[in-house]
Short mmCIF file of C-alpha atoms in Angstrom, two decimals:
data_model
loop_
_atom_site.label_atom_id
_atom_site.label_comp_id
_atom_site.label_asym_id
_atom_site.label_seq_id
_atom_site.Cartn_x
_atom_site.Cartn_y
_atom_site.Cartn_z
CA UNK A 23 35.92 127.92 68.51
CA UNK A 24 37.33 129.08 71.95
CA UNK A 25 36.80 132.26 73.03
CA UNK A 26 39.01 134.93 71.53
CA UNK A 27 40.40 136.31 74.64
CA UNK A 28 41.49 133.07 76.03
CA UNK A 29 43.12 132.41 72.71
CA UNK A 30 44.85 135.36 72.88
CA UNK A 31 45.58 135.33 76.91
CA UNK A 32 47.69 131.66 75.52
CA UNK A 33 49.27 133.31 72.98
CA UNK A 34 50.94 136.08 75.29
CA UNK A 35 51.38 133.16 77.88
CA UNK A 36 53.54 130.69 76.16
CA UNK A 37 57.10 130.97 75.61
CA UNK A 38 57.60 133.10 72.26
CA UNK A 39 59.58 130.81 70.63
CA UNK A 40 56.45 129.26 69.43
CA UNK A 41 54.33 132.45 69.20
CA UNK A 42 54.29 132.69 65.37
CA UNK A 43 53.60 128.90 64.83
CA UNK A 44 50.51 129.05 67.50
CA UNK A 45 49.30 132.49 65.95
CA UNK A 46 49.25 131.24 62.34
CA UNK A 47 47.37 128.19 63.46
CA UNK A 48 44.75 130.04 65.58
CA UNK A 49 44.16 132.29 62.43
CA UNK A 50 43.57 129.29 60.37
CA UNK A 51 41.21 127.89 62.97
CA UNK A 52 39.52 130.87 63.16
CA UNK A 53 39.22 131.02 59.34
CA UNK A 54 38.03 127.26 59.15
CA UNK A 55 35.03 128.70 61.24
CA UNK A 56 34.05 131.33 59.62
CA UNK A 57 34.94 133.84 61.69
CA UNK A 58 36.47 136.63 59.64
CA UNK A 59 36.94 139.41 62.66
CA UNK A 60 38.46 136.75 64.49
CA UNK A 61 41.19 135.73 61.88
CA UNK A 62 41.88 139.68 61.00
CA UNK A 63 42.49 139.96 65.36
CA UNK A 64 44.51 137.03 65.72
CA UNK A 65 46.62 138.00 62.46
CA UNK A 66 47.48 141.59 63.45
CA UNK A 67 48.98 140.38 66.95
CA UNK A 68 52.87 141.18 67.38
CA UNK A 69 54.79 138.64 69.03
CA UNK A 70 56.53 139.61 72.26
CA UNK A 71 60.27 139.85 73.20
CA UNK A 72 61.51 137.08 75.88
CA UNK A 73 61.26 140.31 78.34
CA UNK A 74 57.78 141.20 77.68
CA UNK A 75 56.85 137.89 77.75
CA UNK A 76 58.22 137.51 81.37
CA UNK A 77 56.61 140.64 82.48
CA UNK A 78 53.28 139.63 80.94
CA UNK A 79 53.61 136.25 82.84
CA UNK A 80 53.46 138.09 86.05
CA UNK A 81 50.47 140.61 84.74
CA UNK A 82 48.50 137.16 84.00
CA UNK A 83 49.34 134.59 86.51
CA UNK A 84 50.44 136.92 89.45
CA UNK A 85 47.93 140.16 89.25
CA UNK A 86 48.62 141.08 93.34
CA UNK A 87 51.98 142.00 92.66
CA UNK A 88 51.35 144.54 89.93
CA UNK A 89 48.70 146.17 92.80
CA UNK A 90 51.38 146.21 95.47
CA UNK A 91 53.52 147.91 92.50
CA UNK A 92 50.76 150.52 92.01
CA UNK A 93 50.61 151.16 95.81
CA UNK A 94 53.71 152.13 95.82
CA UNK A 95 53.68 154.05 92.90
CA UNK A 96 51.02 156.06 94.53
CA UNK A 97 52.74 156.67 97.99
CA UNK A 98 56.06 157.45 95.83
CA UNK A 99 54.21 160.09 93.82
CA UNK A 100 52.51 161.69 96.85
CA UNK A 101 56.22 162.31 98.77
CA UNK A 102 57.43 163.92 96.13
CA UNK A 103 54.47 166.00 95.87
CA UNK A 104 54.84 166.90 99.72
CA UNK A 105 58.77 167.08 99.49
CA UNK A 106 58.53 164.56 102.23
CA UNK A 107 62.57 163.44 102.47
CA UNK A 108 62.53 161.37 105.24
CA UNK A 109 59.55 159.39 103.84
CA UNK A 110 60.57 159.84 99.73
CA UNK A 111 63.75 157.84 101.19
CA UNK A 112 62.06 155.08 103.21
CA UNK A 113 59.71 154.67 100.13
CA UNK A 114 62.98 154.57 97.53
CA UNK A 115 64.34 151.66 99.65
CA UNK A 116 61.03 149.74 99.86
CA UNK A 117 60.52 150.41 95.92
CA UNK A 118 64.46 149.15 95.23
CA UNK A 119 63.57 145.79 97.47
CA UNK A 120 60.04 145.26 96.15
CA UNK A 121 61.18 145.28 92.44
CA UNK A 122 63.93 143.05 92.74
CA UNK A 123 61.32 140.88 94.49
CA UNK A 124 59.09 141.08 91.76
CA UNK A 125 61.81 140.31 89.48
CA UNK A 126 62.74 137.62 90.96
CA UNK A 127 59.21 135.90 91.03
CA UNK A 128 58.79 136.68 87.28
CA UNK A 129 62.53 134.45 86.67
CA UNK A 130 60.49 131.64 88.90
CA UNK A 131 57.51 131.94 86.60
CA UNK A 132 59.62 131.98 83.61
CA UNK A 133 61.58 128.75 84.39
CA UNK A 134 58.56 127.24 85.32
CA UNK A 135 57.54 127.65 81.96
CA UNK A 136 60.50 125.92 80.45
CA UNK A 137 62.85 128.79 79.66
CA UNK A 138 66.42 128.47 81.12
CA UNK A 139 66.81 131.39 83.52
CA UNK A 140 70.38 132.03 82.97
CA UNK A 141 69.42 133.01 79.72
CA UNK A 142 66.47 135.23 81.14
CA UNK A 143 66.91 139.36 80.28
CA UNK A 144 66.28 140.57 83.59
CA UNK A 145 67.60 143.74 83.46
CA UNK A 146 64.83 144.37 81.03
CA UNK A 147 62.38 143.01 83.06
CA UNK A 148 63.63 145.15 86.06
CA UNK A 149 63.79 148.12 83.59
CA UNK A 150 60.27 147.74 82.93
CA UNK A 151 58.88 147.59 86.25
CA UNK A 152 60.68 150.16 87.31
CA UNK A 153 59.19 152.38 84.45
CA UNK A 154 55.48 151.33 85.33
CA UNK A 155 56.37 152.92 88.72
CA UNK A 156 57.04 156.50 87.37
CA UNK A 157 54.68 156.56 84.07
CA UNK A 158 50.56 155.19 85.25
CA UNK A 159 50.53 154.82 81.14
CA UNK A 160 52.90 152.17 80.90
CA UNK A 161 51.64 150.46 83.91
CA UNK A 162 48.52 150.24 82.32
CA UNK A 163 50.53 148.73 79.27
CA UNK A 164 51.36 146.04 81.65
CA UNK A 165 48.50 145.08 83.32
CA UNK A 166 46.87 143.89 79.72
CA UNK A 167 49.42 141.04 79.60
CA UNK A 168 50.18 141.71 75.73
CA UNK A 169 53.01 143.49 76.05
CA UNK A 170 55.32 143.11 73.26
CA UNK A 171 58.65 144.86 73.97
CA UNK A 172 59.97 145.72 77.33
CA UNK A 173 60.24 149.73 78.42
CA UNK A 174 62.21 152.23 80.32
CA UNK A 175 61.83 155.59 81.68
CA UNK A 176 64.90 157.72 81.69
CA UNK A 177 63.24 160.01 83.62
CA UNK A 178 62.94 158.37 86.48
CA UNK A 179 64.95 159.47 89.91
CA UNK A 180 64.62 160.22 93.39
CA UNK A 181 62.45 163.29 94.75
CA UNK A 182 64.44 166.36 94.39
CA UNK A 183 66.15 167.91 97.38
CA UNK A 184 65.04 171.61 97.63
CA UNK A 185 68.41 174.01 97.04
CA UNK A 186 69.39 175.58 100.26
CA UNK A 187 71.28 178.74 100.52
CA UNK A 188 73.15 180.49 103.36
CA UNK A 189 71.99 183.93 103.40
CA UNK A 190 75.44 186.21 104.10
CA UNK A 191 75.58 189.21 106.13
CA UNK A 192 78.06 191.03 107.98
CA UNK A 193 81.48 188.98 108.22
CA UNK A 194 82.00 187.06 111.58
CA UNK A 195 84.59 188.92 114.37
CA UNK A 196 87.87 186.80 113.10
CA UNK A 197 88.03 186.41 117.23
CA UNK A 198 84.62 184.29 117.44
CA UNK A 199 84.83 180.67 116.59
CA UNK A 200 81.89 179.50 114.62
CA UNK A 201 78.69 178.93 116.88
CA UNK A 202 77.95 174.96 117.28
CA UNK A 203 74.25 175.56 115.36
CA UNK A 204 76.06 177.00 112.70
CA UNK A 205 78.88 173.96 112.16
CA UNK A 206 75.61 171.65 112.50
CA UNK A 207 73.86 173.82 109.93
CA UNK A 208 77.29 173.53 107.23
CA UNK A 209 77.25 169.86 107.63
CA UNK A 210 73.70 169.56 107.17
CA UNK A 211 74.30 171.64 104.39
CA UNK A 212 77.03 169.39 102.73
CA UNK A 213 75.49 166.32 104.04
CA UNK A 214 72.81 167.68 101.39
CA UNK A 215 74.92 168.86 98.85
CA UNK A 216 76.57 165.02 98.58
CA UNK A 217 73.24 163.35 98.86
CA UNK A 218 72.56 165.52 95.71
CA UNK A 219 75.76 164.40 93.81
CA UNK A 220 75.06 160.95 94.41
CA UNK A 221 71.56 161.20 93.27
CA UNK A 222 72.74 162.76 90.05
CA UNK A 223 75.27 160.00 89.82
CA UNK A 224 72.87 157.18 90.22
CA UNK A 225 70.58 158.68 87.97
CA UNK A 226 73.28 159.05 85.35
CA UNK A 227 73.81 155.56 85.71
CA UNK A 228 70.39 154.43 85.39
CA UNK A 229 70.53 156.64 82.33
CA UNK A 230 73.51 154.71 80.77
CA UNK A 231 72.31 151.30 81.79
CA UNK A 232 68.95 152.18 80.15
CA UNK A 233 70.60 153.30 76.94
CA UNK A 234 72.46 149.87 76.83
CA UNK A 235 69.33 148.35 77.45
CA UNK A 236 67.21 150.24 74.70
CA UNK A 237 70.41 149.11 72.12
CA UNK A 238 70.25 145.66 73.32
CA UNK A 239 66.78 145.77 72.85
CA UNK A 240 66.78 147.42 69.43
CA UNK A 241 69.37 144.19 68.42
CA UNK A 242 66.33 141.79 69.72
CA UNK A 243 63.73 143.46 68.03
CA UNK A 244 65.54 143.32 64.73
CA UNK A 245 66.21 139.54 65.38
CA UNK A 246 62.86 139.01 66.51
CA UNK A 247 61.56 140.87 63.08
CA UNK A 248 63.78 138.60 60.89
CA UNK A 249 62.53 135.51 62.74
CA UNK A 250 59.32 136.61 62.02
CA UNK A 251 59.37 137.36 58.12
CA UNK A 252 61.38 133.39 58.17
CA UNK A 253 58.27 132.10 59.94
CA UNK A 254 56.15 133.88 57.39
CA UNK A 255 58.09 132.64 54.59
CA UNK A 256 57.78 129.12 55.46
CA UNK A 257 54.25 129.58 55.36
CA UNK A 258 53.66 131.09 52.17
CA UNK A 259 56.45 128.05 51.27
CA UNK A 260 53.90 126.21 52.83
CA UNK A 261 50.84 127.30 50.92
CA UNK A 262 52.95 127.70 47.56
CA UNK A 263 53.68 124.01 48.14
CA UNK A 264 50.45 123.17 48.67
CA UNK A 265 48.79 125.23 45.66
CA UNK A 266 51.50 123.87 42.75
CA UNK A 267 50.88 119.78 44.63
CA UNK A 268 46.87 121.22 43.54
CA UNK A 269 47.73 122.34 40.03
CA UNK A 270 49.63 119.41 39.30
CA UNK A 271 46.42 117.11 40.60
CA UNK A 272 43.86 119.04 38.94
CA UNK A 273 46.40 118.81 35.70
CA UNK A 274 46.17 114.92 35.56
CA UNK A 275 42.48 115.33 36.22
CA UNK A 276 42.28 117.47 32.78
CA UNK A 277 44.55 114.89 31.14
CA UNK A 278 42.16 111.75 32.10
CA UNK A 279 39.57 113.87 31.19
CA UNK A 280 40.91 114.29 27.90
CA UNK A 281 41.61 111.05 27.24
CA UNK A 282 38.26 109.56 28.35
CA UNK A 283 36.77 112.33 26.03
CA UNK A 284 39.11 110.73 23.11
CA UNK A 285 38.04 107.19 23.89
CA UNK A 286 34.36 108.62 23.99
CA UNK A 287 35.02 109.86 20.37
CA UNK A 288 36.65 106.85 19.03
CA UNK A 289 33.77 105.12 20.51
CA UNK A 290 31.03 107.29 18.83
CA UNK A 291 33.11 106.79 15.13
CA UNK A 292 33.04 102.94 15.55
CA UNK A 293 29.44 103.18 16.24
CA UNK A 294 28.97 105.36 13.37
CA UNK A 295 30.75 103.20 10.70
CA UNK A 296 28.83 100.39 11.73
CA UNK A 297 26.04 101.69 11.45
CA UNK A 298 27.02 103.29 7.84
CA UNK A 299 28.16 99.76 7.31
CA UNK A 300 24.97 98.23 7.86
CA UNK A 301 22.73 100.53 5.96
CA UNK A 302 25.11 99.84 2.93
CA UNK A 303 24.39 96.49 2.80
CA UNK A 304 20.47 96.50 3.44
#
C-alpha cells in the first residue's frame, strides 16, 4: 500500500465528484492490507466542496503563491499596527490585485483538472483567500491542502483611520476670511470623513456579500451531505447484495450436502440389508 500521505493528497487533489468512490476504494485497500488504523483514518476524511477543492489545488500545486499571500498579510498587519495610512492604502490595492491574480491561478488549475470554468464558485474561492489575509489560523488551514469547505472573515476591512476633531475656541471675527491653512484643514478633514464613509460602505457590501456566500455555501453543504449519504447507501446496498448472494450460495451448498448425506445413508441401508440377507441364507 502507498504512503498514507500520498493517498490523502490524491483524494484532495482530485475533483470532489469522485471523492467518495476514491475514498471507499482506499479504505478497502487499507483493510485488505491489514492496516486497520489507516482504514479508519481514511474513512474519516470529509469530502470537500468545489470551492474548497480549488483552494486545495493552489495549496498542493502552487504553495509559493500562499507564501506571497502570507507576506502581504504580514505587511498589512504591520501597517495597521503603526497606523500608516498611505502604506495601508497602497498595500490594500496590492492585496486586491494579488487576490484577483490568485483566484485566476486557482481557476486555471481547476480547468486543467477537467472542471468547466463557467461552473466554478470563484466568489467563495476569493472570500477564502481574503479570509486568509486577515486570520493566520485560516491561512494555516488552507496550507494543509485538506480544506473541506470555503471560509470567510466578516471582520476584514481597511485600517481604521484616526478620528479627528477641530478644537473650537473663540468665534472668528466675521470680517476676516478663513485662513488658507484652515480651508485646507477643513478640506482634508472632509476628505477623511468621506474616505471613512466609503470604507464603511465597502465593508458593509463585503459583509452582505459574505452573508450571501455563506447562505449559498450552507445550501451546497447540504447538497454534498445528501450526495455522501446516497453514495454510502449505494455502497451498503452493494454489500447487502453481496451478502444475500453469499447466503444463497451457502444455502445451495447446505442442500447439496444434505442430498449427498441422504444418498450416503441409503447406500449404508442397502449395504446393511444385503449383509442381513446374506447372513439369513447361511
